[in-house]
XYZ file of C-alpha atoms in Angstrom:
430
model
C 0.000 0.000 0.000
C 1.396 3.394 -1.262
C 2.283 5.955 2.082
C 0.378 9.419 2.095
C 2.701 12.696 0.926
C 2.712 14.642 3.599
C 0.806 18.414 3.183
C 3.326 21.334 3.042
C 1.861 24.814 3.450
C 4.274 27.324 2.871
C 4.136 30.566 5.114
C 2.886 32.789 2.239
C 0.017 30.539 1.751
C -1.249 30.637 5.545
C -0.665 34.376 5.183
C -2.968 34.830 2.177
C -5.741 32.152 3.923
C -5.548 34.505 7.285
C -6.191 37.434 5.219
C -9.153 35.965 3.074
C -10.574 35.368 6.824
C -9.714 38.698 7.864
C -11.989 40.034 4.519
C -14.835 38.027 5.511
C -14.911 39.761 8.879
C -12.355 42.473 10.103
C -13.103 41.852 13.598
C -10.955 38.604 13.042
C -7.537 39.249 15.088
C -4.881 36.575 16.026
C -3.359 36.854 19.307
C 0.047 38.239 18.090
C -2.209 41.062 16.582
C -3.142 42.587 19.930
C -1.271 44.473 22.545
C 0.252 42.563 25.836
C -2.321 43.575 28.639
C -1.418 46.134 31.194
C 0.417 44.142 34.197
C -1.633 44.499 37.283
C -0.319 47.170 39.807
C 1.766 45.722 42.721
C 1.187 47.472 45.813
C 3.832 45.923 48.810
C 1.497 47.592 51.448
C -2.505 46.610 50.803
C -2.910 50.225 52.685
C -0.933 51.853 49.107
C -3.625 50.552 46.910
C -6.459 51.526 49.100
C -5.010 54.932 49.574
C -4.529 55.221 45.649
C -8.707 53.987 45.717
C -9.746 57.270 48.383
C -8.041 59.929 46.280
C -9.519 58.785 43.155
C -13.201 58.355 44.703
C -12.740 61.224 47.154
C -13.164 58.964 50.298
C -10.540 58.445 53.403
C -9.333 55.258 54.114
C -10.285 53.381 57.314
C -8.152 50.786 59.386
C -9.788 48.032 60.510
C -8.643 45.215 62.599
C -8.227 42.758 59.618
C -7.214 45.874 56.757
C -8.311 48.650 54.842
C -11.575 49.803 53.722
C -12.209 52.336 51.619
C -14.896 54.987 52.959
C -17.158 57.430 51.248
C -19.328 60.193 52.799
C -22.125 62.212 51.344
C -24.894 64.669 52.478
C -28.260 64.848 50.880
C -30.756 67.686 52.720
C -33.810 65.368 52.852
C -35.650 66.123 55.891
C -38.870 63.745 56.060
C -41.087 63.355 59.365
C -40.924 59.163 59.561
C -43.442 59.430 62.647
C -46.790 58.418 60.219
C -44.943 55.364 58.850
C -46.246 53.705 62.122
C -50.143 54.425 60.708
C -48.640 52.176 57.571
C -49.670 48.304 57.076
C -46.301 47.370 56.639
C -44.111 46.072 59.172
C -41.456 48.693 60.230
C -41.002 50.765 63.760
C -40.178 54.591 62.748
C -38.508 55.079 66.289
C -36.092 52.847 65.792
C -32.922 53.454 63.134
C -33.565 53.064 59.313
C -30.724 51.989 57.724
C -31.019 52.057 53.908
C -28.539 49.067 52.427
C -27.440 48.731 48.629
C -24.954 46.407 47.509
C -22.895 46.392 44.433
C -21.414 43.042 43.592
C -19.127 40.971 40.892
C -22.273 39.224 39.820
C -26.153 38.400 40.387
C -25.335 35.279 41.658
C -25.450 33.776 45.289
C -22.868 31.536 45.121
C -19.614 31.520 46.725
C -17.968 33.172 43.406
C -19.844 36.483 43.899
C -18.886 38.943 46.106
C -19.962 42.432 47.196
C -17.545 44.739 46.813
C -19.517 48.033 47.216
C -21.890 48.548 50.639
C -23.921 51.524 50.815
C -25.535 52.507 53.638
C -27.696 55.166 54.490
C -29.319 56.872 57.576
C -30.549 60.224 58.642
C -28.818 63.208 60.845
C -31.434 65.576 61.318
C -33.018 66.648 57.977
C -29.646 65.089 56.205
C -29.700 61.671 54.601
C -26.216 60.846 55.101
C -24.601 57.614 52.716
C -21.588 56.142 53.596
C -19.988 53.826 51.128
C -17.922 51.213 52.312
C -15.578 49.888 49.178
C -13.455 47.275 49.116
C -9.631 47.827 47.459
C -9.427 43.995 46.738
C -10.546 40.777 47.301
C -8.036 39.999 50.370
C -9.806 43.023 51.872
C -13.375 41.858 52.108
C -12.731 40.581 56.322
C -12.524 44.374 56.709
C -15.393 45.252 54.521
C -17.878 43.401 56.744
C -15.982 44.772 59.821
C -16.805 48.198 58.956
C -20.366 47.210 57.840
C -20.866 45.496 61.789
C -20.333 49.272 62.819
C -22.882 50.536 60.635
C -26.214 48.284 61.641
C -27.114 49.038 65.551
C -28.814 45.977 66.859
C -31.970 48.119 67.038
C -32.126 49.501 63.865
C -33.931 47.822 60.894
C -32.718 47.830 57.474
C -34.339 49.477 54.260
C -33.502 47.930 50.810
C -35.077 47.207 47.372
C -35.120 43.265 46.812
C -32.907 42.666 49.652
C -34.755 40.611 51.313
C -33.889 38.056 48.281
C -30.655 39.159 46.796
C -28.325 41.803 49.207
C -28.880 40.501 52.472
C -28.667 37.051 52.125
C -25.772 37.471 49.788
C -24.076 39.083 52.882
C -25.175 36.460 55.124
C -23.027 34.200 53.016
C -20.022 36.322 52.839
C -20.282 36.821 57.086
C -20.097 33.152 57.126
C -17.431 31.917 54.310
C -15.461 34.278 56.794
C -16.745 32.490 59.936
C -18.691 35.663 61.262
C -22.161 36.520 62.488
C -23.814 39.048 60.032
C -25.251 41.881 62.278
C -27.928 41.382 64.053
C -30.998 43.871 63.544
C -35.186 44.665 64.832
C -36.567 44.368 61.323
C -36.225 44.610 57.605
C -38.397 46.555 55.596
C -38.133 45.577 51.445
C -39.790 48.407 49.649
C -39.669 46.119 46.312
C -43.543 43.915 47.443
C -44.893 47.058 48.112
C -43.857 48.842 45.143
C -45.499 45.861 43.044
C -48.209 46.631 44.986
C -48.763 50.050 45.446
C -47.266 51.782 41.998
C -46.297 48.636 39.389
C -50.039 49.250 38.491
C -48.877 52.724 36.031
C -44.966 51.358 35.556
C -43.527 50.098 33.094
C -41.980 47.649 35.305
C -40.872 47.840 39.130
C -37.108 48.773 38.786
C -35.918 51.039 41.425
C -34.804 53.798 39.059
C -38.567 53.409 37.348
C -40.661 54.122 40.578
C -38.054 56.684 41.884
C -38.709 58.793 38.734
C -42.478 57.892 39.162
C -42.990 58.347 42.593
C -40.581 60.371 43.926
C -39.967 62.583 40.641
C -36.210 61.573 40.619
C -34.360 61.462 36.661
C -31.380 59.632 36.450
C -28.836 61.478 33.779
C -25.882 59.096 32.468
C -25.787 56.430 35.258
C -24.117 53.334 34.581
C -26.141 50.131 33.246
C -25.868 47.215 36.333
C -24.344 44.903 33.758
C -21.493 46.893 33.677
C -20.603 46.932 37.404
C -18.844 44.090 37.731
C -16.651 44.738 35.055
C -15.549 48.192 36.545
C -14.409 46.110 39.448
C -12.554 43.984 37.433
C -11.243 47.120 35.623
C -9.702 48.861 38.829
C -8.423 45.372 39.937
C -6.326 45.288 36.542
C -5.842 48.898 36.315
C -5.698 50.159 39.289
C -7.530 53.406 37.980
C -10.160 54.299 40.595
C -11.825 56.698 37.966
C -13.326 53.431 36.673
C -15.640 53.224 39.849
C -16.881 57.001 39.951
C -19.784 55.941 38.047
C -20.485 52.944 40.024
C -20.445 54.916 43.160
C -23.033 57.567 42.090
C -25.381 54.696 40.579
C -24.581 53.260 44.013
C -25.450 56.222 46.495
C -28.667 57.225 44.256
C -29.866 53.808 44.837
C -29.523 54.420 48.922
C -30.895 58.075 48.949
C -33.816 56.916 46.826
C -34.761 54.420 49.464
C -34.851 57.403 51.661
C -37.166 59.088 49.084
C -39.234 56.419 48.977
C -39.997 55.791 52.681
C -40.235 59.825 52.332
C -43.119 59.459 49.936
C -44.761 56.493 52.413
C -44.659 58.687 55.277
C -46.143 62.155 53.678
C -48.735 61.107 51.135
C -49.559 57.153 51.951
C -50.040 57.699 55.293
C -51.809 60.865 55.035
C -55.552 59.933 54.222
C -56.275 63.952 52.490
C -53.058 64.089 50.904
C -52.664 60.490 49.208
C -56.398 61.323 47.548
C -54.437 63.597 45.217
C -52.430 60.433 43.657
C -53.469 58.094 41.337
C -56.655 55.827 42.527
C -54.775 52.623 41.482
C -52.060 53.010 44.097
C -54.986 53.842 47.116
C -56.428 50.649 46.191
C -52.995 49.183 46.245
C -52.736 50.394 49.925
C -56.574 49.213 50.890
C -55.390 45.688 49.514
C -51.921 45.767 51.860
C -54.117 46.652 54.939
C -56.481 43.795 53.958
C -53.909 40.938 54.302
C -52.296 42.947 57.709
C -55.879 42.287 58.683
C -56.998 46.080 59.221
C -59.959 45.409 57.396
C -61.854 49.102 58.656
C -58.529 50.634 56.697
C -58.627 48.378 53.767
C -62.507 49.540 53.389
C -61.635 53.413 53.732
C -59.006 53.147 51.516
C -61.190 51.167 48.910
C -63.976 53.551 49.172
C -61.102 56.287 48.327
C -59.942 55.044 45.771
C -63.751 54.305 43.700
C -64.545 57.816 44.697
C -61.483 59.702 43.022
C -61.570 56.829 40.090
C -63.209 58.876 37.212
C -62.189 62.411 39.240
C -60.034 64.203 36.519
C -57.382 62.669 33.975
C -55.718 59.868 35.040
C -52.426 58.430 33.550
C -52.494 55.307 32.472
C -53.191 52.125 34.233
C -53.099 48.566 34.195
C -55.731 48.479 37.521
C -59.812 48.779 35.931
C -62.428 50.641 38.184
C -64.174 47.332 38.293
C -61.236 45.357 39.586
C -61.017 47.784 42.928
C -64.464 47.757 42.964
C -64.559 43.565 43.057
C -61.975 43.453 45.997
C -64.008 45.890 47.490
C -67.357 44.021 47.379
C -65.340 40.657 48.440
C -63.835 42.185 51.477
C -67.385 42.818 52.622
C -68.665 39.640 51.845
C -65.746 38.019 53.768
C -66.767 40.485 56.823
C -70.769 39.007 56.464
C -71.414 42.995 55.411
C -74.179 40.908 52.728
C -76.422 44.139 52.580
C -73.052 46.125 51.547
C -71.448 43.580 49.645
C -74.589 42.937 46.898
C -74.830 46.667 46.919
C -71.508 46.768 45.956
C -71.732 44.058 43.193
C -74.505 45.259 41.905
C -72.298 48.877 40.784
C -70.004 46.337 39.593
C -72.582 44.442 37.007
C -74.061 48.014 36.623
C -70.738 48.947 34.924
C -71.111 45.807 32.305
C -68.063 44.336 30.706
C -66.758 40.432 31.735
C -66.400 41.415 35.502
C -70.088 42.094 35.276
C -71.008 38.076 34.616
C -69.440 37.106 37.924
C -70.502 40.173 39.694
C -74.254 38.634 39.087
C -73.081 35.276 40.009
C -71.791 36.458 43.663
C -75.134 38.486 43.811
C -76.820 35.205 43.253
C -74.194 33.583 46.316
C -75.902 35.976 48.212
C -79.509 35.646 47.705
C -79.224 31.940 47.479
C -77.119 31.308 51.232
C -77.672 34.359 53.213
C -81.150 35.702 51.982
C -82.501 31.732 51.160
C -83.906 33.956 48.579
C -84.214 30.957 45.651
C -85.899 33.195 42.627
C -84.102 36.422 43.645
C -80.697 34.347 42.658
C -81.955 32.312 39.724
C -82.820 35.979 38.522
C -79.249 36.745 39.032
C -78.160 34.132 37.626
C -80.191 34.213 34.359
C -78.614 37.592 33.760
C -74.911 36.260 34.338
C -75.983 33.596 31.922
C -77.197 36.472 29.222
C -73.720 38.358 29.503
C -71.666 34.710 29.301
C -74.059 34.280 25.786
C -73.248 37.569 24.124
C -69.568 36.753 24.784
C -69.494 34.132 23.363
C -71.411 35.150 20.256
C -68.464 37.811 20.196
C -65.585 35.417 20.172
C -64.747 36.083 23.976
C -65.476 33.218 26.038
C -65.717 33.226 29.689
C -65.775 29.570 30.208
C -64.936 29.708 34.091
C -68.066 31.563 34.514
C -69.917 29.313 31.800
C -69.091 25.850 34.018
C -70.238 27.606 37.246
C -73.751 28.348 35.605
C -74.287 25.682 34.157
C -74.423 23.720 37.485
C -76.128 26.691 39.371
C -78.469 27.301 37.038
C -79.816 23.680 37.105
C -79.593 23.804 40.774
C -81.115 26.881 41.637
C -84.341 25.805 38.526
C -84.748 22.372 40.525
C -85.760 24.271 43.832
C -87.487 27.368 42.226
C -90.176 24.866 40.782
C -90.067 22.945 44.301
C -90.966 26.332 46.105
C -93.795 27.280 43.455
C -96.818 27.341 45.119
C -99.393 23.872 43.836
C -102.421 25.161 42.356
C -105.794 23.913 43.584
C -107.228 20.918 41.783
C -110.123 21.716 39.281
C -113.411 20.486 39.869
């Protein structure tokens, strides 16, 4: 059997293939085409680098038993009267320290791999919201990082963040403990995030922090760094060691902590004030009444209901993804739930009144109520029948309701069978 030549490529022809590549797509580099990276700065004292860190971000650096930490101080004139928070359904004590926490991290991860290597934390001094920004000049520094954060969180106070309930304090949690520490202990922990869903979501496009803050607190964000970025800035200062790579990061960092100042600002002034919150939008009052109905304050959760139908169709309203009939149909619930029948059918029957698919099942819970509390058998077949004449024109238009279709149909037979049993027998002839 005849042996295989061997294939000889001269250097000229690898050239000429390499450039044909390089045609198809000029973004096409070999290795030998770019320049050596930057060698990473060598500090022999970890207290140089953090030093080089504070005059760059315009911080001081701070000795703690295990190293440096890197601290930043601002003053933002914010004075806000936190006393009516208390009148709020949420859990949170206004006597006790707020202590607004934001985290910047290497990732949005939770697993050993991701650290946070940016802690703000906020709290007031008077009428100043003062943030104090706790960075970390390398990884070997983090022990000192959580030091300084222990100093920060009194064992009364209760923290204030924006999903950290989920991501920023349990992310610490596991940091405290890689490093065989107890995170600080604190009262209470208030997440704005829930009751943002709940209270303003309603008219935003979604419930990012910088979206409700400009919402609700009238706050516009010029130029801040995109989160996905963050991490890489890290990584850039790491490699660099050019500080002027985290400026950004630190603003995006300390508007995130004032705003959750803002925020609690807005709670306490118009949420808690029953005249003043009647001048915002209906949607989040009936976000509110809904939050005191699963704390159980049912006589607030009816006020604020009521508010919010009365100032529904009062003026122009931006736009919403809550429906009059919608508040209206917790509304009438709660009250059936509190055996308020009288109120409650008088409450459904505005809500059938108004017409549309929510009017279908507001006759069928008038007809609950005639048929069990009133044992009122042809009010709630009458009831019924017009449920059943909505559910038929819906259909004929292409919209189904077939939830509300497989309830009649066994209600209707039911509540036919004992109409005709209750008609009174007429006397025999003859």
């Amino acid at each position: 059997m005849q042996s295989m030549a061997p294939v000889t490529t001269d250097a000229g022809q690898l050239a000429r293939r390499l450039e044909r590549l390089r045609a198809l797509d000029r973004r096409l580099v070999v290795a030998a085409d770019l320049p050596p990276p930057r060698p990473r700065p060598s500090f022999a004292d970890p207290f140089d680098r953090a030093e080089q860190m504070a005059q760059g971000l315009g911080g001081r650096v701070e000795a703690m038993p295990s190293g440096p930490v890197v601290i930043v101080e601002r003053h933002t004139r914010l004075p806000v009267d936190l006393a009516p928070l208390r009148r709020l359904p949420y859990a949170v004590d206004p006597t006790r320290p707020l202590i607004s926490l934001d985290t910047e991290t290497t990732g949005l991860g939770s697993s050993a791999g991701t650290v946070a290597f940016l802690i703000g934390v906020g709290s007031w001094d008077g009428a100043d919201f003062v943030t104090s920004q706790l960075v970390m000049p390398d990884h070997g520094d983090e022990p000192a990082l959580l030091e300084a954060l222990d100093a920060r969180i009194p064992p009364d106070a209760w923290l204030v963040t924006y999903n950290g309930r989920s991501f920023d304090w349990p992310l610490l949690e596991t940091r405290y403990r890689m490093h065989r520490r107890r995170a600080p202990v604190h009262a209470g922990h208030l997440d704005l995030l829930p009751i943002a869903r709940g209270v303003w979501k309603h008219r935003l496009p979604d419930a990012r922090l910088a979206s409700v803050e400009a919402a609700v607190a009238g706050v516009q964000r010029h130029e801040d760094v995109p989160g996905a970025l963050i991490p890489d800035r890290f990584f850039g200062w790491l490699r660099s060691g050019r500080p002027e790579l985290l400026v950004d990061v630190l603003d995006h960092n300390r508007e995130d902590v004032v705003s959750l100042g803002r925020l609690l600002g807005v709670m306490a002034k118009v949420l808690a004030d029953p005249i003043r919150r009647r001048s915002e939008h209906p949607g989040d009052i009936a976000g509110l009444a809904r939050a005191y109905e699963r704390s159980g304050r049912t006589a607030e959760a009816l006020a604020c209901y009521g508010e919010a139908l009365e100032a529904w169709d009062d003026g122009e309203r931006q736009p919403s993804r809550l429906e009059w009939t919608e508040v209206a149909a917790d509304g009438a619930r709660l009250l059936s739930r509190l055996h308020r029948h009288d109120d409650a059918e008088a409450a459904w029957l505005e809500v059938a009144a108004r017409g549309g698919g929510t009017a279908a099942w507001a006759w069928i819970a008038v007809a609950k109520i005639r048929e069990h509390k009133r044992r009122d058998v042809h009010g709630a077949l009458e009831a019924a029948e017009r449920a059943r004449a909505i559910v038929e024109r819906r259909r004929v238009v292409g919209v189904p309701l077939r939830a509300a279709e497989r309830d009649l149909g066994r209600r209707l037979r039911r509540l036919r069978r004992r109409a005709e049993r209750s008609r009174p027998m007429l006397p025999a002839a003859g």
